[in-house]
C-alpha cells in the first residue's frame, strides 16, 4: 500500500500548432508530451509514501533501498495519470 499526494501528480505538456492540410485548410494539432517525475525525490520529501510493504519488499527495506514492487506500481500510476488524466482505480503488473 502506498499514498500519493495530489500535489505530486503532474500534468503532461500539451503543445499546439496550426498546420495546413493537403486540401489547403488550416487545422489545430495538439501533441501530448508525457514525462515521468523523479519518484525518489517525491519519496524523500514525503509526497509519496509507502504505507505497507509486501513480503518481497521487506528484504529491500532492510537493505536501505526503496521497495521495488511498490516503485513499479507507483511508476504505473504516474504513467496512467499522464496518459488518461485520472488516477486509476486498479493497477497491477506481471513479472
JSON list of C-alpha atoms in Angstrom, two decimals, residues 5 22 32-33 37 78 80 91-92:
[
{"chain": "A", "resi": 5, "resn": "UNK", "atom": "CA", "xyz": [-0.47, 13.29, -2.53]},
{"chain": "A", "resi": 22, "resn": "UNK", "atom": "CA", "xyz": [-3.25, 18.78, -48.04]},
{"chain": "A", "resi": 32, "resn": "UNK", "atom": "CA", "xyz": [0.71, 15.48, -25.58]},
{"chain": "A", "resi": 33, "resn": "UNK", "atom": "CA", "xyz": [4.26, 15.16, -24.22]},
{"chain": "A", "resi": 37, "resn": "UNK", "atom": "CA", "xyz": [8.72, 12.71, -12.37]},
{"chain": "A", "resi": 78, "resn": "UNK", "atom": "CA", "xyz": [2.10, 8.16, -12.60]},
{"chain": "A", "resi": 80, "resn": "UNK", "atom": "CA", "xyz": [-1.58, 6.24, -16.34]},
{"chain": "A", "resi": 91, "resn": "UNK", "atom": "CA", "xyz": [-3.22, -1.11, -11.30]},
{"chain": "A", "resi": 92, "resn": "UNK", "atom": "CA", "xyz": [-1.03, -4.18, -11.50]}
]
